[in-house]
Amino acid sequence: MEQSIKKAIALTGGIACGKSQVAKYFRDLGFETIDADDIVHEIIPEDERRRLAKVVFNNPAARKELEARVHPIVKERIESFIASRTKWPPIVVVPLLFEVGWEGLFGKVVTVISPVDLQIERMCLTRGYTKDEAEKRIASQMPTEEKAARSDFVIVNDSTIEKLKEKIAFLAEEIRKEFKGE
């Protein structure tokens, strides 16, 4: 299984940087995608996720225990998805890719980044967070600059939807060129 996963592209980035939007544009361009967050949503019902989020956000031991139960299931479903693909390379959205140490499993890593003030604005508008809550969530994750430095490709999502689509279209061609020979 590990050999086939190496043919996949990991898509990661900070909270509210636009990973889901980027994945949608890749799908529009013919790439097959799967999102680790969607798998978690299938495993854990929404009311339970909200309750757990309040507990694990401030309790590292509880977070590690939850991750130890959930991550193997997520990884297994990702591997199964990749093994069943007919188009290469599939794109796997893994928000906490570097935090869980899965970057070495993928052929390439794409990271979506945005300025922190824009992340906060998006979280307040679309997720109902207060500015303080948004800042705490961002601070709890690996800095996007570090994720970008560890990636093969970086998409800066700081402008219009049209500009983002242009960046994805360009990157899609680069990815296709790189994987064409495999």
PDB file of C-alpha atoms in Angstrom:
ATOM      1  CA  MET A   1       0.000   0.000   0.000  1.00  0.00           C
ATOM      2  CA  GLU A   2       2.804   2.424   0.850  1.00  0.00           C
ATOM      3  CA  GLN A   3       4.041   2.438  -2.774  1.00  0.00           C
ATOM      4  CA  SER A   4       0.658   3.553  -4.133  1.00  0.00           C
ATOM      5  CA  ILE A   5       0.276   6.278  -1.519  1.00  0.00           C
ATOM      6  CA  LYS A   6       3.622   7.728  -2.676  1.00  0.00           C
ATOM      7  CA  LYS A   7       1.900   8.483  -5.985  1.00  0.00           C
ATOM      8  CA  ALA A   8      -0.650  10.711  -4.226  1.00  0.00           C
ATOM      9  CA  ILE A   9      -0.421  14.435  -3.488  1.00  0.00           C
ATOM     10  CA  ALA A  10      -1.039  15.679   0.050  1.00  0.00           C
ATOM     11  CA  LEU A  11      -2.850  19.010   0.364  1.00  0.00           C
ATOM     12  CA  THR A  12      -2.438  20.750   3.700  1.00  0.00           C
ATOM     13  CA  GLY A  13      -2.403  24.203   5.235  1.00  0.00           C
ATOM     14  CA  GLY A  14      -3.521  26.239   8.195  1.00  0.00           C
ATOM     15  CA  ILE A  15      -7.042  26.591   9.460  1.00  0.00           C
ATOM     16  CA  ALA A  16      -9.175  28.859   7.233  1.00  0.00           C
ATOM     17  CA  CYS A  17      -6.509  29.074   4.526  1.00  0.00           C
ATOM     18  CA  GLY A  18      -8.761  27.589   1.834  1.00  0.00           C
ATOM     19  CA  LYS A  19      -7.839  23.892   1.623  1.00  0.00           C
ATOM     20  CA  SER A  20     -11.415  22.840   0.852  1.00  0.00           C
ATOM     21  CA  GLN A  21     -11.733  25.456  -1.879  1.00  0.00           C
ATOM     22  CA  VAL A  22      -8.418  24.407  -3.399  1.00  0.00           C
ATOM     23  CA  ALA A  23      -9.490  20.744  -3.307  1.00  0.00           C
ATOM     24  CA  LYS A  24     -12.746  21.692  -5.056  1.00  0.00           C
ATOM     25  CA  TYR A  25     -10.815  23.436  -7.844  1.00  0.00           C
ATOM     26  CA  PHE A  26      -8.555  20.411  -8.238  1.00  0.00           C
ATOM     27  CA  ARG A  27     -11.692  18.230  -8.550  1.00  0.00           C
ATOM     28  CA  ASP A  28     -13.066  20.653 -11.157  1.00  0.00           C
ATOM     29  CA  LEU A  29      -9.831  20.061 -13.097  1.00  0.00           C
ATOM     30  CA  GLY A  30     -10.316  16.283 -13.043  1.00  0.00           C
ATOM     31  CA  PHE A  31      -8.305  15.247  -9.983  1.00  0.00           C
ATOM     32  CA  GLU A  32      -9.758  12.660  -7.630  1.00  0.00           C
ATOM     33  CA  THR A  33      -9.749  13.885  -4.020  1.00  0.00           C
ATOM     34  CA  ILE A  34     -10.486  12.782  -0.492  1.00  0.00           C
ATOM     35  CA  ASP A  35     -10.490  14.896   2.676  1.00  0.00           C
ATOM     36  CA  ALA A  36      -9.304  13.539   6.036  1.00  0.00           C
ATOM     37  CA  ASP A  37     -11.736  15.880   7.812  1.00  0.00           C
ATOM     38  CA  ASP A  38     -14.646  14.307   5.911  1.00  0.00           C
ATOM     39  CA  ILE A  39     -13.512  10.890   7.124  1.00  0.00           C
ATOM     40  CA  VAL A  40     -13.431  12.163  10.716  1.00  0.00           C
ATOM     41  CA  HIS A  41     -16.947  13.560  10.231  1.00  0.00           C
ATOM     42  CA  GLU A  42     -18.107  10.094   9.116  1.00  0.00           C
ATOM     43  CA  ILE A  43     -16.482   8.450  12.151  1.00  0.00           C
ATOM     44  CA  ILE A  44     -17.615  10.933  14.817  1.00  0.00           C
ATOM     45  CA  PRO A  45     -21.112  12.498  14.753  1.00  0.00           C
ATOM     46  CA  GLU A  46     -21.269  16.316  14.771  1.00  0.00           C
ATOM     47  CA  ASP A  47     -22.633  16.731  18.302  1.00  0.00           C
ATOM     48  CA  GLU A  48     -19.894  14.420  19.601  1.00  0.00           C
ATOM     49  CA  ARG A  49     -17.201  16.331  17.638  1.00  0.00           C
ATOM     50  CA  ARG A  50     -18.290  19.617  19.206  1.00  0.00           C
ATOM     51  CA  ARG A  51     -18.204  18.122  22.695  1.00  0.00           C
ATOM     52  CA  LEU A  52     -14.801  16.526  22.068  1.00  0.00           C
ATOM     53  CA  ALA A  53     -13.378  19.716  20.561  1.00  0.00           C
ATOM     54  CA  LYS A  54     -14.064  21.594  23.792  1.00  0.00           C
ATOM     55  CA  VAL A  55     -12.333  18.857  25.792  1.00  0.00           C
ATOM     56  CA  VAL A  56      -9.303  18.122  23.619  1.00  0.00           C
ATOM     57  CA  PHE A  57      -8.510  21.688  22.593  1.00  0.00           C
ATOM     58  CA  ASN A  58      -7.356  22.479  26.139  1.00  0.00           C
ATOM     59  CA  ASN A  59      -6.218  18.994  27.140  1.00  0.00           C
ATOM     60  CA  PRO A  60      -3.194  17.603  25.266  1.00  0.00           C
ATOM     61  CA  ALA A  61      -3.492  14.162  26.891  1.00  0.00           C
ATOM     62  CA  ALA A  62      -7.142  13.832  25.826  1.00  0.00           C
ATOM     63  CA  ARG A  63      -6.221  15.010  22.330  1.00  0.00           C
ATOM     64  CA  LYS A  64      -3.477  12.380  22.022  1.00  0.00           C
ATOM     65  CA  GLU A  65      -5.879   9.672  23.199  1.00  0.00           C
ATOM     66  CA  LEU A  66      -8.511  10.719  20.635  1.00  0.00           C
ATOM     67  CA  GLU A  67      -5.900  10.920  17.853  1.00  0.00           C
ATOM     68  CA  ALA A  68      -4.615   7.438  18.738  1.00  0.00           C
ATOM     69  CA  ARG A  69      -8.120   6.087  18.131  1.00  0.00           C
ATOM     70  CA  VAL A  70      -9.050   8.145  15.063  1.00  0.00           C
ATOM     71  CA  HIS A  71      -5.820   8.492  13.040  1.00  0.00           C
ATOM     72  CA  PRO A  72      -5.383   4.793  12.208  1.00  0.00           C
ATOM     73  CA  ILE A  73      -8.940   4.670  10.819  1.00  0.00           C
ATOM     74  CA  VAL A  74      -8.380   7.836   8.781  1.00  0.00           C
ATOM     75  CA  LYS A  75      -5.073   6.551   7.422  1.00  0.00           C
ATOM     76  CA  GLU A  76      -6.616   3.202   6.484  1.00  0.00           C
ATOM     77  CA  ARG A  77      -9.456   4.901   4.585  1.00  0.00           C
ATOM     78  CA  ILE A  78      -7.021   7.194   2.780  1.00  0.00           C
ATOM     79  CA  GLU A  79      -4.873   4.219   1.742  1.00  0.00           C
ATOM     80  CA  SER A  80      -7.966   2.365   0.527  1.00  0.00           C
ATOM     81  CA  PHE A  81      -9.099   5.404  -1.475  1.00  0.00           C
ATOM     82  CA  ILE A  82      -5.694   5.773  -3.106  1.00  0.00           C
ATOM     83  CA  ALA A  83      -5.434   2.071  -3.925  1.00  0.00           C
ATOM     84  CA  SER A  84      -8.782   2.216  -5.746  1.00  0.00           C
ATOM     85  CA  ARG A  85      -7.991   5.254  -7.915  1.00  0.00           C
ATOM     86  CA  THR A  86      -7.758   5.083 -11.679  1.00  0.00           C
ATOM     87  CA  LYS A  87      -6.401   8.595 -12.271  1.00  0.00           C
ATOM     88  CA  TRP A  88      -3.025   9.660 -10.955  1.00  0.00           C
ATOM     89  CA  PRO A  89      -2.209  11.502  -8.869  1.00  0.00           C
ATOM     90  CA  PRO A  90      -5.151  11.651  -6.470  1.00  0.00           C
ATOM     91  CA  ILE A  91      -5.162  14.514  -3.977  1.00  0.00           C
ATOM     92  CA  VAL A  92      -5.567  13.849  -0.258  1.00  0.00           C
ATOM     93  CA  VAL A  93      -6.489  16.763   2.003  1.00  0.00           C
ATOM     94  CA  VAL A  94      -4.755  16.270   5.358  1.00  0.00           C
ATOM     95  CA  PRO A  95      -5.055  19.461   7.432  1.00  0.00           C
ATOM     96  CA  LEU A  96      -2.587  18.339  10.118  1.00  0.00           C
ATOM     97  CA  LEU A  97      -0.242  16.446   7.790  1.00  0.00           C
ATOM     98  CA  PHE A  98       3.016  17.572   9.386  1.00  0.00           C
ATOM     99  CA  GLU A  99       1.638  17.419  12.920  1.00  0.00           C
ATOM    100  CA  VAL A 100       0.812  13.711  12.512  1.00  0.00           C
ATOM    101  CA  GLY A 101       4.035  12.961  10.613  1.00  0.00           C
ATOM    102  CA  TRP A 102       2.429  11.663   7.401  1.00  0.00           C
ATOM    103  CA  GLU A 103       4.255  13.890   4.909  1.00  0.00           C
ATOM    104  CA  GLY A 104       6.709  11.125   3.996  1.00  0.00           C
ATOM    105  CA  LEU A 105       3.848   8.938   2.772  1.00  0.00           C
ATOM    106  CA  PHE A 106       3.079  11.178  -0.205  1.00  0.00           C
ATOM    107  CA  GLY A 107       4.879  11.865  -3.470  1.00  0.00           C
ATOM    108  CA  LYS A 108       4.439  15.632  -3.143  1.00  0.00           C
ATOM    109  CA  VAL A 109       3.024  18.073  -0.599  1.00  0.00           C
ATOM    110  CA  VAL A 110       1.017  21.190  -1.481  1.00  0.00           C
ATOM    111  CA  THR A 111       0.429  23.737   1.283  1.00  0.00           C
ATOM    112  CA  VAL A 112      -2.185  26.493   1.209  1.00  0.00           C
ATOM    113  CA  ILE A 113      -1.313  29.560   3.271  1.00  0.00           C
ATOM    114  CA  SER A 114      -3.003  32.872   4.024  1.00  0.00           C
ATOM    115  CA  PRO A 115      -2.095  35.911   6.120  1.00  0.00           C
ATOM    116  CA  VAL A 116      -3.135  35.449   9.757  1.00  0.00           C
ATOM    117  CA  ASP A 117      -5.486  38.450   9.709  1.00  0.00           C
ATOM    118  CA  LEU A 118      -7.332  36.898   6.762  1.00  0.00           C
ATOM    119  CA  GLN A 119      -7.526  33.525   8.547  1.00  0.00           C
ATOM    120  CA  ILE A 120      -9.049  35.241  11.589  1.00  0.00           C
ATOM    121  CA  GLU A 121     -11.528  37.154   9.435  1.00  0.00           C
ATOM    122  CA  ARG A 122     -12.637  33.959   7.666  1.00  0.00           C
ATOM    123  CA  MET A 123     -13.002  32.040  10.932  1.00  0.00           C
ATOM    124  CA  CYS A 124     -15.130  34.790  12.460  1.00  0.00           C
ATOM    125  CA  LEU A 125     -17.331  35.139   9.366  1.00  0.00           C
ATOM    126  CA  THR A 126     -17.775  31.510   8.345  1.00  0.00           C
ATOM    127  CA  ARG A 127     -17.377  29.589  11.593  1.00  0.00           C
ATOM    128  CA  GLY A 128     -18.731  32.026  14.144  1.00  0.00           C
ATOM    129  CA  TYR A 129     -15.531  32.249  16.189  1.00  0.00           C
ATOM    130  CA  THR A 130     -14.653  35.307  18.207  1.00  0.00           C
ATOM    131  CA  LYS A 131     -11.346  36.950  17.343  1.00  0.00           C
ATOM    132  CA  ASP A 132      -9.830  35.502  20.531  1.00  0.00           C
ATOM    133  CA  GLU A 133     -11.068  31.973  19.713  1.00  0.00           C
ATOM    134  CA  ALA A 134      -9.712  32.241  16.168  1.00  0.00           C
ATOM    135  CA  GLU A 135      -6.313  33.425  17.392  1.00  0.00           C
ATOM    136  CA  LYS A 136      -6.126  30.522  19.875  1.00  0.00           C
ATOM    137  CA  ARG A 137      -6.994  27.967  17.180  1.00  0.00           C
ATOM    138  CA  ILE A 138      -4.356  29.374  14.833  1.00  0.00           C
ATOM    139  CA  ALA A 139      -1.771  29.443  17.636  1.00  0.00           C
ATOM    140  CA  SER A 140      -2.490  25.776  18.434  1.00  0.00           C
ATOM    141  CA  GLN A 141      -1.372  24.698  14.959  1.00  0.00           C
ATOM    142  CA  MET A 142       2.044  24.563  13.354  1.00  0.00           C
ATOM    143  CA  PRO A 143       2.770  27.971  11.783  1.00  0.00           C
ATOM    144  CA  THR A 144       1.866  28.065   8.092  1.00  0.00           C
ATOM    145  CA  GLU A 145       5.340  29.420   7.308  1.00  0.00           C
ATOM    146  CA  GLU A 146       6.848  26.219   8.684  1.00  0.00           C
ATOM    147  CA  LYS A 147       4.396  24.079   6.711  1.00  0.00           C
ATOM    148  CA  ALA A 148       5.249  26.037   3.570  1.00  0.00           C
ATOM    149  CA  ALA A 149       8.980  25.570   4.116  1.00  0.00           C
ATOM    150  CA  ARG A 150       8.482  21.791   4.310  1.00  0.00           C
ATOM    151  CA  SER A 151       6.336  21.582   1.161  1.00  0.00           C
ATOM    152  CA  ASP A 152       6.988  20.963  -2.516  1.00  0.00           C
ATOM    153  CA  PHE A 153       4.408  23.529  -3.665  1.00  0.00           C
ATOM    154  CA  VAL A 154       2.894  26.538  -1.858  1.00  0.00           C
ATOM    155  CA  ILE A 155      -0.329  28.309  -2.779  1.00  0.00           C
ATOM    156  CA  VAL A 156      -0.787  31.755  -1.244  1.00  0.00           C
ATOM    157  CA  ASN A 157      -4.521  32.349  -0.878  1.00  0.00           C
ATOM    158  CA  ASP A 158      -4.653  36.073  -0.195  1.00  0.00           C
ATOM    159  CA  SER A 159      -6.611  37.551  -3.075  1.00  0.00           C
ATOM    160  CA  THR A 160      -9.676  36.842  -5.199  1.00  0.00           C
ATOM    161  CA  ILE A 161     -11.318  33.551  -6.119  1.00  0.00           C
ATOM    162  CA  GLU A 162     -10.280  34.150  -9.719  1.00  0.00           C
ATOM    163  CA  LYS A 163      -6.613  34.514  -8.743  1.00  0.00           C
ATOM    164  CA  LEU A 164      -6.839  31.358  -6.640  1.00  0.00           C
ATOM    165  CA  LYS A 165      -8.325  29.438  -9.570  1.00  0.00           C
ATOM    166  CA  GLU A 166      -5.475  30.663 -11.799  1.00  0.00           C
ATOM    167  CA  LYS A 167      -2.903  29.460  -9.266  1.00  0.00           C
ATOM    168  CA  ILE A 168      -4.572  26.043  -9.042  1.00  0.00           C
ATOM    169  CA  ALA A 169      -4.774  25.684 -12.827  1.00  0.00           C
ATOM    170  CA  PHE A 170      -1.055  26.463 -13.135  1.00  0.00           C
ATOM    171  CA  LEU A 171      -0.146  24.084 -10.297  1.00  0.00           C
ATOM    172  CA  ALA A 172      -2.367  21.335 -11.746  1.00  0.00           C
ATOM    173  CA  GLU A 173      -0.345  21.444 -14.968  1.00  0.00           C
ATOM    174  CA  GLU A 174       2.927  21.301 -13.045  1.00  0.00           C
ATOM    175  CA  ILE A 175       1.712  18.301 -11.052  1.00  0.00           C
ATOM    176  CA  ARG A 176       0.522  16.510 -14.188  1.00  0.00           C
ATOM    177  CA  LYS A 177       3.931  17.059 -15.822  1.00  0.00           C
ATOM    178  CA  GLU A 178       5.764  15.661 -12.779  1.00  0.00           C
ATOM    179  CA  PHE A 179       3.570  12.582 -12.487  1.00  0.00           C
ATOM    180  CA  LYS A 180       3.269  11.875 -16.201  1.00  0.00           C
ATOM    181  CA  GLY A 181       6.429   9.782 -16.240  1.00  0.00           C
ATOM    182  CA  GLU A 182       5.353   7.589 -13.296  1.00  0.00           C
TER     183      GLU A 182
END
